[in-house]
Coordinates of C-alpha atoms in Angstrom, one line a residue:
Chain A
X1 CA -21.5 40.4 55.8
X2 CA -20.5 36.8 55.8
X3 CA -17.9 35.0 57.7
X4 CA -16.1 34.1 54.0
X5 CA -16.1 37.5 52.5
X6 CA -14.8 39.3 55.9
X7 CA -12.0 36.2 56.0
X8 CA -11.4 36.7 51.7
X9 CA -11.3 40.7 52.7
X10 CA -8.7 39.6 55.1
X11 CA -6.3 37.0 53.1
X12 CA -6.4 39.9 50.3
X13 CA -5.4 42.9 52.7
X14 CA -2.3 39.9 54.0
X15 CA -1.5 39.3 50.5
X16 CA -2.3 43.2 49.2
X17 CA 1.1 45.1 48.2
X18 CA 0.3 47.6 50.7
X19 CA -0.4 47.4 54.2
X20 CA -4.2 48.3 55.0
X21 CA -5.8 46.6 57.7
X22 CA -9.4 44.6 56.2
X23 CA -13.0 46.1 57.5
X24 CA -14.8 43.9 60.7
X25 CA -11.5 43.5 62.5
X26 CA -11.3 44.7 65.9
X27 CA -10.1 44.5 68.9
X28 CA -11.0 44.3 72.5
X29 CA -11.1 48.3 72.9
X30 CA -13.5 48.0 69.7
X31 CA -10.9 49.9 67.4
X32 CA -9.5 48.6 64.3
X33 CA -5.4 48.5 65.0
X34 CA -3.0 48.1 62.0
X35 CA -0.2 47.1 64.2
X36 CA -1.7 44.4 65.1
X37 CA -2.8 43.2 61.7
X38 CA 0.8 43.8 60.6
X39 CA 1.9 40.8 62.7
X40 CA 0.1 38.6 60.7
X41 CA 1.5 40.3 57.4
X42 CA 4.8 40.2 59.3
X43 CA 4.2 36.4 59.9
X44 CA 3.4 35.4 56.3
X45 CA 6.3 37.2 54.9
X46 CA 8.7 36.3 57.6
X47 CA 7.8 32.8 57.3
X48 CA 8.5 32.7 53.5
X49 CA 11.9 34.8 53.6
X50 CA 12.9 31.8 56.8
X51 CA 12.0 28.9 54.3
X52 CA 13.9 30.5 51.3
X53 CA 16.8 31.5 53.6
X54 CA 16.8 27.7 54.7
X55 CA 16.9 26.3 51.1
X56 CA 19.8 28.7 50.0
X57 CA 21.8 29.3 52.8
X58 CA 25.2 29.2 50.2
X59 CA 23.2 31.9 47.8
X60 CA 22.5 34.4 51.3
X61 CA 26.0 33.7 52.1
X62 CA 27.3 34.7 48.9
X63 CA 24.9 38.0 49.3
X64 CA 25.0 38.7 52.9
X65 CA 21.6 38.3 55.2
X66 CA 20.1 42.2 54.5
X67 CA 20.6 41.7 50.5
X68 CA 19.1 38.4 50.9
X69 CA 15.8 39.0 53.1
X70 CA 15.2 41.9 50.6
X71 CA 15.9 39.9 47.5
X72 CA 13.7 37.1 49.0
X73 CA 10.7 39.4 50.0
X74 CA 10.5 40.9 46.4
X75 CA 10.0 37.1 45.3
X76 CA 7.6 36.1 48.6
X77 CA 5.8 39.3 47.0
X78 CA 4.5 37.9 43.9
X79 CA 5.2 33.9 44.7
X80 CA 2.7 32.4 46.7
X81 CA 3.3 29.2 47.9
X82 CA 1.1 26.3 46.3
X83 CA 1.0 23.8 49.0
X84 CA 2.0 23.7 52.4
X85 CA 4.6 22.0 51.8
X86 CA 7.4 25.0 52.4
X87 CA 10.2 22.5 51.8
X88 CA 9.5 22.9 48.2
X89 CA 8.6 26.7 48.0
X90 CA 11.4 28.5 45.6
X91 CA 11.1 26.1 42.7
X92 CA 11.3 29.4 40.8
X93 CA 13.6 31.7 42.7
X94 CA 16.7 30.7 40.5
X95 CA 15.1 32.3 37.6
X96 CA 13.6 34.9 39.6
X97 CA 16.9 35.9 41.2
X98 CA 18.6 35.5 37.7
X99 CA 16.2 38.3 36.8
X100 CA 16.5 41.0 39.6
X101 CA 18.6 43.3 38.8
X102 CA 20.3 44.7 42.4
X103 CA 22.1 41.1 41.6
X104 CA 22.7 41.5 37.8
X105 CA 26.8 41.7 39.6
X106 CA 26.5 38.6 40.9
X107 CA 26.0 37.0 37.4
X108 CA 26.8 33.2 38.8
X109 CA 24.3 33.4 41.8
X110 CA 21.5 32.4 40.1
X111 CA 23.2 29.1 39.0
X112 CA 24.3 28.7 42.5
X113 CA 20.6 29.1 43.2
X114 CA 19.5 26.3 41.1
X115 CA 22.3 23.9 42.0
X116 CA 20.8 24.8 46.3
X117 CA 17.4 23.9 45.0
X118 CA 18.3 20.5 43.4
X119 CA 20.5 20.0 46.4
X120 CA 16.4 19.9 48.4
X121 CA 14.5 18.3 45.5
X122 CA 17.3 15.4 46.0
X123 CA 17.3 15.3 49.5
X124 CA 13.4 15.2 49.5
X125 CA 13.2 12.6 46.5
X126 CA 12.6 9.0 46.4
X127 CA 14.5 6.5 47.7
X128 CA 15.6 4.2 45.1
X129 CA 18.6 1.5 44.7
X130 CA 21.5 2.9 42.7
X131 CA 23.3 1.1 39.9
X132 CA 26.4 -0.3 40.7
X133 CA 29.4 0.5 38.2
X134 CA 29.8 -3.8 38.2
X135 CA 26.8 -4.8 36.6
X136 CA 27.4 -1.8 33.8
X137 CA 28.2 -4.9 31.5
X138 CA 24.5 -6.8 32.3
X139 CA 22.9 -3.1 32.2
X140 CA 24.5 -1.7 29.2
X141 CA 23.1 -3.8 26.1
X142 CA 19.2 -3.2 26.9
X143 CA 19.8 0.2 27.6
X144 CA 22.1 1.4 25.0
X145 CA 19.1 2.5 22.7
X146 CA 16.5 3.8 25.2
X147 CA 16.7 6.9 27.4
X148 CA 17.9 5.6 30.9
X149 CA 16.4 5.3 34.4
X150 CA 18.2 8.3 36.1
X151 CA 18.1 8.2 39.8
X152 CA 14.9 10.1 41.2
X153 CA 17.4 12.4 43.3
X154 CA 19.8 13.2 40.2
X155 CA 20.1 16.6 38.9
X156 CA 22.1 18.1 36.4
X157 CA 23.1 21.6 36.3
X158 CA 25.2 23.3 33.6
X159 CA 26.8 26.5 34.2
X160 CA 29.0 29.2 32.4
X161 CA 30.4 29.8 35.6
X162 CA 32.7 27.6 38.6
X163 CA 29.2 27.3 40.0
X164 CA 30.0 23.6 42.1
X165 CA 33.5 25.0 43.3
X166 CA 31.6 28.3 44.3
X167 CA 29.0 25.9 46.0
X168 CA 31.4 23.9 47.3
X169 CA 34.1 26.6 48.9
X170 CA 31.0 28.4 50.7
X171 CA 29.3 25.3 51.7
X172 CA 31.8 24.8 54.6
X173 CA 32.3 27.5 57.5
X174 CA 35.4 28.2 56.3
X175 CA 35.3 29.9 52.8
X176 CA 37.9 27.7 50.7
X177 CA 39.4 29.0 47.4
X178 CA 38.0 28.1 44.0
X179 CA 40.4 26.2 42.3
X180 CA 39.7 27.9 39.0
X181 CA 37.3 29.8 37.2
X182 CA 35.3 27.8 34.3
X183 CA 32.4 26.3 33.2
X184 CA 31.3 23.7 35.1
X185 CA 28.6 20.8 34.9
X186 CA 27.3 19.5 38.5
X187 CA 26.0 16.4 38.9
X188 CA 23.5 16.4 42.4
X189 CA 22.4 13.0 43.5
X190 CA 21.4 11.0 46.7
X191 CA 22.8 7.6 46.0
X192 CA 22.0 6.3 49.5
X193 CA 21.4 8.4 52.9
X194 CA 23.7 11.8 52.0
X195 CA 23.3 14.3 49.5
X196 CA 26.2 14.7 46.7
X197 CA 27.6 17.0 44.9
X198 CA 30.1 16.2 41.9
X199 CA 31.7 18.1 39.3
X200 CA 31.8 16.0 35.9
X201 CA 35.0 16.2 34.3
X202 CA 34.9 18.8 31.3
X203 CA 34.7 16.0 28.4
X204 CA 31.5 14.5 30.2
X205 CA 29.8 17.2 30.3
X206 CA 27.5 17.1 26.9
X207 CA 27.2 13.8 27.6
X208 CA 25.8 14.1 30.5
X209 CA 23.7 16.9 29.1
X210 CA 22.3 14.7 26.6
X211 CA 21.2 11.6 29.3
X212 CA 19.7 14.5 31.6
X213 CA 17.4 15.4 28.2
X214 CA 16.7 12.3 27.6
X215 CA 18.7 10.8 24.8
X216 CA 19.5 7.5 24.4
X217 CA 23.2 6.6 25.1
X218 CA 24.2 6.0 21.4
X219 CA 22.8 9.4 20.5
X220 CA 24.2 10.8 24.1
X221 CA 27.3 9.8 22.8
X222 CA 27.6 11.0 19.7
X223 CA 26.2 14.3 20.9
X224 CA 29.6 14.1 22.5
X225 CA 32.0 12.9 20.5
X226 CA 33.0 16.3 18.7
X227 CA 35.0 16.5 21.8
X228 CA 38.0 14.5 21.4
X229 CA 38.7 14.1 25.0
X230 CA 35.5 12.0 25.4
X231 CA 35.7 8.6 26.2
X232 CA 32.4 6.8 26.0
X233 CA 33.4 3.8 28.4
X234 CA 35.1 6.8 31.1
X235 CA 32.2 8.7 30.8
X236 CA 29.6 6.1 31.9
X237 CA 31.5 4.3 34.3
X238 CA 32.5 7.8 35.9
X239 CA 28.3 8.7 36.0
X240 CA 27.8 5.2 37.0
X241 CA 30.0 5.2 40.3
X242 CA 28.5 8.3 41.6
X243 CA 24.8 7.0 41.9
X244 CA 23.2 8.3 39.0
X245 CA 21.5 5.0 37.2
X246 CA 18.6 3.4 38.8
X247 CA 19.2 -0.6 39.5
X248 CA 16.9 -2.2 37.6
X249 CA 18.4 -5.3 39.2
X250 CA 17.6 -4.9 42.6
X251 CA 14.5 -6.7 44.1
Chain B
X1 CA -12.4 5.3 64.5
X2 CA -9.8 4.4 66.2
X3 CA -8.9 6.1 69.5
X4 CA -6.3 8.5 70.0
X5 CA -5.2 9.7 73.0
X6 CA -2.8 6.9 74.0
X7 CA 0.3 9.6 74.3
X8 CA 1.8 8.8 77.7
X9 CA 0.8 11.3 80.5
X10 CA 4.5 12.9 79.9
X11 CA 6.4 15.9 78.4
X12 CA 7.1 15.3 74.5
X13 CA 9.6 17.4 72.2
X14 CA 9.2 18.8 68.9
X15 CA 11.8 16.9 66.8
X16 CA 13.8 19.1 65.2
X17 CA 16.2 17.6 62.0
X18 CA 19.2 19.2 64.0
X19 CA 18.6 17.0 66.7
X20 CA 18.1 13.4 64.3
X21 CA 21.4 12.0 65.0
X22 CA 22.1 13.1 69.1
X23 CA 18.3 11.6 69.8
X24 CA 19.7 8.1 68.2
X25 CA 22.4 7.7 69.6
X26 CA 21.8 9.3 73.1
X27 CA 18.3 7.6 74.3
X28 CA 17.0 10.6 75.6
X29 CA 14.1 9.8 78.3
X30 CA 11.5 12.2 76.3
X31 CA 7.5 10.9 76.7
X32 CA 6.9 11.2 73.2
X33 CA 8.0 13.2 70.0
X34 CA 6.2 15.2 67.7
X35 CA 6.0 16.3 64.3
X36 CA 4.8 19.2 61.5
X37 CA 3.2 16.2 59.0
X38 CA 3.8 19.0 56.4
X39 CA 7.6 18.5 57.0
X40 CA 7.3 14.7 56.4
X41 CA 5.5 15.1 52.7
X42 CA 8.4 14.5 50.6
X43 CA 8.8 11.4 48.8
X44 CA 11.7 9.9 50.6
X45 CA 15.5 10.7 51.8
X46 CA 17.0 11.5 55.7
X47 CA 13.8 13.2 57.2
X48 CA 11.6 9.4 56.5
X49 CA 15.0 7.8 57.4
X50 CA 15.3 9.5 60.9
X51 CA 11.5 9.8 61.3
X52 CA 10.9 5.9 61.5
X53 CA 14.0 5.4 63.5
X54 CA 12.7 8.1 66.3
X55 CA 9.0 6.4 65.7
X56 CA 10.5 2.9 66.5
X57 CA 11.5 4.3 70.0
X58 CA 8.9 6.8 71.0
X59 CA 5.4 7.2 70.9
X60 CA 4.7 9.9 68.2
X61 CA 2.0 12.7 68.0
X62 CA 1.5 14.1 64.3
X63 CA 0.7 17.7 64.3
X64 CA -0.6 19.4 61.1
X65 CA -0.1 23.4 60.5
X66 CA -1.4 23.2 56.7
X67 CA -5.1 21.9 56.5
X68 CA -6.9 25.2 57.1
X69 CA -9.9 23.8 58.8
X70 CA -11.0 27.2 59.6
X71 CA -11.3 28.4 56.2
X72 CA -14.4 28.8 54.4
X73 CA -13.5 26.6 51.5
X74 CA -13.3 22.8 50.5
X75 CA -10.4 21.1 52.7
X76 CA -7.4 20.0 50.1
X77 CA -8.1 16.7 48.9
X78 CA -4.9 16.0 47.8
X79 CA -3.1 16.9 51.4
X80 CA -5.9 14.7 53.6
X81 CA -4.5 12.0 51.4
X82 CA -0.9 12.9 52.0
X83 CA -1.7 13.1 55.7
X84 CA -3.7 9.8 55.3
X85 CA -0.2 8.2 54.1
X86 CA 1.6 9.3 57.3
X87 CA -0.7 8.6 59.5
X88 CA -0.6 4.5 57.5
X89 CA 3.0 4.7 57.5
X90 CA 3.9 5.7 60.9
X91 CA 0.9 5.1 63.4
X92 CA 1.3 8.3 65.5
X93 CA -0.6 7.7 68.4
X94 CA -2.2 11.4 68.1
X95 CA -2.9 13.9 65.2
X96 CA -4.2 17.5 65.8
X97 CA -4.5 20.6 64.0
X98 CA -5.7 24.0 64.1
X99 CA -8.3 26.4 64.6
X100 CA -7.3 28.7 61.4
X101 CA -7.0 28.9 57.9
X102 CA -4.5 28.9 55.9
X103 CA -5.0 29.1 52.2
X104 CA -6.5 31.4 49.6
X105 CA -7.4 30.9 46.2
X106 CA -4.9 28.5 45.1
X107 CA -1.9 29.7 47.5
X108 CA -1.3 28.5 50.9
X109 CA -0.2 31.1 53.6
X110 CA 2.3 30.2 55.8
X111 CA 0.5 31.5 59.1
X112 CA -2.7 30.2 61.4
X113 CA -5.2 32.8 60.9
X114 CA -8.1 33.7 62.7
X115 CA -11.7 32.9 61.9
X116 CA -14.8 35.2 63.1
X117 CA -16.7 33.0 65.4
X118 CA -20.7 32.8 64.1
X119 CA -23.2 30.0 63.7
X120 CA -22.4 29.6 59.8
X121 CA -18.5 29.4 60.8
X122 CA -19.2 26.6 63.5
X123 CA -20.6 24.5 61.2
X124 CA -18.4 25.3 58.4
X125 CA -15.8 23.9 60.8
X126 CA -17.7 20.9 62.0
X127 CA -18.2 19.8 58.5
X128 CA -14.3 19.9 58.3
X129 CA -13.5 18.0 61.2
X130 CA -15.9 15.4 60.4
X131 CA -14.5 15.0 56.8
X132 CA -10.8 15.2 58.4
X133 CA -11.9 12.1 60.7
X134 CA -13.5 10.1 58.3
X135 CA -10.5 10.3 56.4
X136 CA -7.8 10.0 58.1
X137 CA -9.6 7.1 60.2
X138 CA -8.8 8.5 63.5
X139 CA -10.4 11.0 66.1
X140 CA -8.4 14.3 66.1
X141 CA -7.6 16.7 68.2
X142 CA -8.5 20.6 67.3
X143 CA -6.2 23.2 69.0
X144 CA -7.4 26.7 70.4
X145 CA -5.5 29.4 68.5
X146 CA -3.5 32.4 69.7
X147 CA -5.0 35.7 68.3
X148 CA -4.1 39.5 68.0
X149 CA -7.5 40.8 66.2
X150 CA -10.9 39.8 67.1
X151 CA -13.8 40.0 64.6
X152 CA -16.8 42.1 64.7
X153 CA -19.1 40.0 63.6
X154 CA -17.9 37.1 66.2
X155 CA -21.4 36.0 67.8
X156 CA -19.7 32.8 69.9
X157 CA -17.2 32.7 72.7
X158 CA -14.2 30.6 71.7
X159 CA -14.3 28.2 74.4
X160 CA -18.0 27.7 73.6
X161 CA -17.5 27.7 70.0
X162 CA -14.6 25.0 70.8
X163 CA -16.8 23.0 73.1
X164 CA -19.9 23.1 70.6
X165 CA -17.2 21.6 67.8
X166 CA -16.2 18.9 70.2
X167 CA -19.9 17.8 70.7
X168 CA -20.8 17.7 67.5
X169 CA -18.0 16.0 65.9
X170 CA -16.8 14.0 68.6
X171 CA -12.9 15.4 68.3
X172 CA -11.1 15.9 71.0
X173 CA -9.3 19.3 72.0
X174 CA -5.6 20.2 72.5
X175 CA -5.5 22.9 75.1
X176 CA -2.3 25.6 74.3
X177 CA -1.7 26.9 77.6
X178 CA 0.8 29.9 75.7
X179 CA -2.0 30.6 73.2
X180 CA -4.7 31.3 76.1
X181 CA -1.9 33.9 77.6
X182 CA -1.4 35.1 74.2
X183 CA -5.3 35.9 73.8
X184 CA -5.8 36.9 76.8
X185 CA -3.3 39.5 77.4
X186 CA -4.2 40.8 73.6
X187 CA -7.6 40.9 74.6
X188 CA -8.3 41.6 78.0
X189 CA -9.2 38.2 78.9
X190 CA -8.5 36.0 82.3
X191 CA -6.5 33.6 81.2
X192 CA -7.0 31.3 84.3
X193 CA -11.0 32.1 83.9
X194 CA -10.4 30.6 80.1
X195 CA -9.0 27.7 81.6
X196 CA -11.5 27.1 84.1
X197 CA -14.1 27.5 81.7
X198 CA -12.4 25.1 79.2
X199 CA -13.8 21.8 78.8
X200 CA -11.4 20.2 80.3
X201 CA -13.0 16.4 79.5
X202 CA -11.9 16.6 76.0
X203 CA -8.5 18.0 75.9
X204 CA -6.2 14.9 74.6
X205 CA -2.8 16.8 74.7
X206 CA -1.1 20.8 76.2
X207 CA 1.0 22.7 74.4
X208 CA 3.8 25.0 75.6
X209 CA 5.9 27.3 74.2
X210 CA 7.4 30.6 74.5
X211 CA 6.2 34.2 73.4
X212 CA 7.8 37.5 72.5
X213 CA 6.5 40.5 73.4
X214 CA 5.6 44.3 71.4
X215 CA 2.8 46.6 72.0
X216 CA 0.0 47.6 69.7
X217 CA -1.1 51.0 67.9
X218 CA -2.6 52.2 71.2
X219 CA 0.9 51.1 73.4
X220 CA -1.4 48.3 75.2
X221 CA 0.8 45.0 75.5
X222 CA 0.6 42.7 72.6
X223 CA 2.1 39.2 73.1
X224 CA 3.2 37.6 69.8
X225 CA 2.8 33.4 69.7
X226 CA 6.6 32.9 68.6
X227 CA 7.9 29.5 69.7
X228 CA 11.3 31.1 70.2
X229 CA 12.2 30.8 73.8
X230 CA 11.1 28.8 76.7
X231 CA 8.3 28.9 78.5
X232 CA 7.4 31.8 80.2
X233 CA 7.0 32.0 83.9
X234 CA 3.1 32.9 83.6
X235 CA 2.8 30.9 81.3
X236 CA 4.3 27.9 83.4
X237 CA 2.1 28.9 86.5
X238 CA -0.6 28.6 84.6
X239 CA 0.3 25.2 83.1
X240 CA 0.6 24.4 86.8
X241 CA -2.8 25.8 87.6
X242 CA -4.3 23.4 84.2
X243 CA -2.3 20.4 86.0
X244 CA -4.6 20.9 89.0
X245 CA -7.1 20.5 87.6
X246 CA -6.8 18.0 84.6
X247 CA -4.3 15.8 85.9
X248 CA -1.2 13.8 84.5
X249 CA -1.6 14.7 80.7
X250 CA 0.9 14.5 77.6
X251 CA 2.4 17.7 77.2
X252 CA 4.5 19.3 74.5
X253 CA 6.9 21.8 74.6
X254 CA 6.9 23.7 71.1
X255 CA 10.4 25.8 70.4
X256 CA 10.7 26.1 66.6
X257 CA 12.3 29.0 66.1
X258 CA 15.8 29.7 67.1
X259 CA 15.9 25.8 68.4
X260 CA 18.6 25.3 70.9
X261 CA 20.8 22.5 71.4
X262 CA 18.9 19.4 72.3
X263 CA 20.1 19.6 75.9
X264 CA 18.6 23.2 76.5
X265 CA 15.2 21.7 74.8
X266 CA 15.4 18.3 77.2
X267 CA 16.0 20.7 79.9
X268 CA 12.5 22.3 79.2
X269 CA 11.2 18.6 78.9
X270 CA 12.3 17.7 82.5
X271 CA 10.9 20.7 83.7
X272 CA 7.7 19.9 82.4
X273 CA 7.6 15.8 83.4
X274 CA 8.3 17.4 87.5
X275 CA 5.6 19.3 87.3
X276 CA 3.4 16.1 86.1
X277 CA 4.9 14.2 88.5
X278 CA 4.0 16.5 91.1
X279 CA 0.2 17.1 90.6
X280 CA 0.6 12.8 90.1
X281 CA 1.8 12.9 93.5
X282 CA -0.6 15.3 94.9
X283 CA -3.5 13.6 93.8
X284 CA -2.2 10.2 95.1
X285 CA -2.2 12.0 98.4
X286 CA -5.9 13.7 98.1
X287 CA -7.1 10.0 97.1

């Protein structure tokens, strides 16, 4: 037997659903020992619950740590990372945990899922200059009919449910109230060194939407202008201040 | 190729992103810090921000855990080239990595597994160190692994199968002093044989670092390679016995799991640079 099918044989028995331990291991008493190969299966999964436990730390809060590891091995189980870069492993555990039904009572976890793994992606993204809200007026007239330049750390997330309050009151290590239960739209962005974490007033919110998807401002603005709370000038300088233009300006 | 091996003759620390803002504003006297490159591959944001602050002030060693050199297949393109960028950008004054693999098919495992130790392995892994220092531009260092199987078709010892990898490619070695215990407790080996028997003329860098301890199916001791604790006291005598006989040499204590506060870690640090400065001492004396 070669050296690649015996190692293949043994990344397949790691990776298998069951524990068996792969042919041409031994060990010094020239026995095969599935303890032993059970600490590298241990490893693997152990290290992929740790990197998903450090990515949502509000989501295992909100779940406890038992309901958590288990929720995260049933993922680790059929989501294998695709680099080694762990920092970015779990790109699909919002959907996965919207989808899993022991959590099907927690219907707002999965939101607060997604909003913990834009809170990474932003943290991890590139640095880039910010638009300041005083050169709006030099920005505004080149940009008005293009999509614009948003921030490479901004993120977006919609939700049905109070899902940057939720965030927000287990973030700390005291659990704070939520201040009310609707829908709310999160903006995440890394202006400078610290990630943020906003909630966009209710009348910004398809406007917002729209920029995130690519619209132009005109037709982001007239997506929101059914509402009549929206003001289009409010709106923009309120996005604006917290970080989420690029500056084309800057050298 | 440029040489490595300029870390000072000192203990270094693992930085650890809890630790960022004490190390800045406290100065700790630490030898040298080093890094997982894999945790430096994002884009931007506080991990580049803190990393070329530390790298302004300390020497830095850049340690990969995601390369799998002992695998069988091609070596990832697209991560030499990521590690290529660090290395440019932050001119560690070491990089090492493993003897394992790592990856299958298209996934990547989060572990360091081990490899069966034959002719057709040996030069599966030369090939890969050679094509890691061609292109990263710089002589690495390949680090012996800790273990808890062994492989029946294994036709080389691992210190000769080390050794014969050295020779050939011209990398140097980094000796882990907990992963020789590790081994050699799990199977039946003398550890301070191993080290005796190491090639001691390559070995650029130590590692240290604490293991946990279970048994295995037959209730024989099993120690486990967990980075969790500090170094163990047979561990540390054994360091001590490696000192001896290698001299001053840049030595890192590894604790990345259940990290403690950064005093606790220096703590392990100074523990390490008296035992440097000690054999230092003793050999000024022999001379």
């Amino acid at each position: 037997m070669s050296a690649a099918i015996t190692v293949n044989d043994f990344a397949a028995a790691l990776l298998g659903p069951v524990a068996t331990t792969p042919k041409g291991v031994t060990t010094a008493r020239g026995r095969s020992d599935a303890a032993r190969f059970a600490v590298y299966r241990n490893n693997v999964f152990v290290a992929l619950v740790d990197a998903l436990a450090a990515r949502f730390p509000v989501t295992l809060r909100l779940t406890g740590e038992a309901f958590f590891r288990a929720m995260a091995r049933a993922f680790a189980a059929d989501h294998r990372p695709e680099s080694p870069i762990l920092a970015r492993y779990g790109d699909r555990f919002p959907d996965f945990v919207e989808g899993f039904p022991p959590a099907a009572g927690v219907p707002y976890l999965a939101d607060v899922a997604r909003l913990e793994a834009a809170w990474t992606d932003a943290y991890h993204a590139a640095d880039a200059p910010a638009l300041p809200a005083e050169r709006l007026g030099d920005w505004l007239p080149a940009t008005l009919t293009r999509p614009v330049d948003l921030h490479p750390s901004a993120h977006l997330i919609r939700s049905s449910h109070p899902v940057g309050s939720i965030w927000a009151a287990h973030a700390e290590a005291e659990v704070g109230p939520i201040p009310s239960w609707t829908a709310e739209t999160v903006l995440i962005v890394r202006p400078d060194a610290d990630v943020q974490v906003h909630r966009l007033p209710v009348a910004d919110s398809v406007f917002a939407a729209a920029l995130f998807a690519g619209r132009t401002l005109a037709d982001a603005a007239e997506d929101a202008s059914a509402d009549p709370a929206f003001d289009f000038g409010r709106a923009l300088v309120g996005i604006a201040r917290l970080g989420a233009f690029i500056d084309p300006f800057s050298e | 190729m440029t040489p490595t091996a300029t870390l000072p003759p000192r203990a270094g620390l693992g930085l650890k992103p809890e630790h960022y803002a004490e190390i800045l504003s406290t100065a700790p006297d630490v030898g040298f810090f080093e890094v997982h490159a894999e945790n430096y591959m994002g884009d931007g944001g506080p991990p580049h921000r803190y990393l070329s602050a530390i790298a302004e002030r300390y020497p830095l060693s850049l340690h990969g855990v995601g390369l799998s050199i002992g695998g069988a297949r091609p070596l990832d393109r697209e991560h030499l080239k990521r590690l290529r960028r660090l290395i440019d950008r932050y001119r560690p004054q070491s990089f090492s990595e493993h003897l394992a693999w790592s990856t299958h098919e298209t996934a990547y495992i989060p572990d360091l597994l081990p490899l069966p130790y034959t002719e057709e392995t040996l030069a599966t892994v030369a090939a890969h160190v050679c094509e890691v220092q061609d292109t990263l531009g710089t002589r690495m260092l390949l680090e012996n692994p800790s273990t808890y199987l062994l492989f029946e078709e294994s036709r080389i010892d691992e210190i000769d199968f080390l050794a014969a990898i050295a020779d050939r490619t011209g990398c140097g070695l980094l000796l882990d002093v907990n992963n020789v215990m590790v081994s050699s407790v799990n199977h039946g080996w003398d550890p301070v044989a191993y080290i005796d028997r190491f090639p001691l003329d390559h070995v650029g860098e130590i590692h240290l670092a604490g293991y946990d301890e279970t048994v295995d199916g037959e209730g024989a001791r099993l120690l486990i390679d967990a980075h969790g604790s500090a170094v163990r006291p047979d561990v540390f005598a054994l360091y001590r016995h490696l000192l001896g006989r290698i001299g001053a040499m840049p030595t890192l204590v590894e604790w990345d799991n259940d990290v403690p506060a950064f005093p606790d870690l220096l703590a392990e640090a100074t523990r390490v640079d008296r035992a440097i400065a000690d054999v230092a001492r003793h050999a000024l004396k022999v001379a």
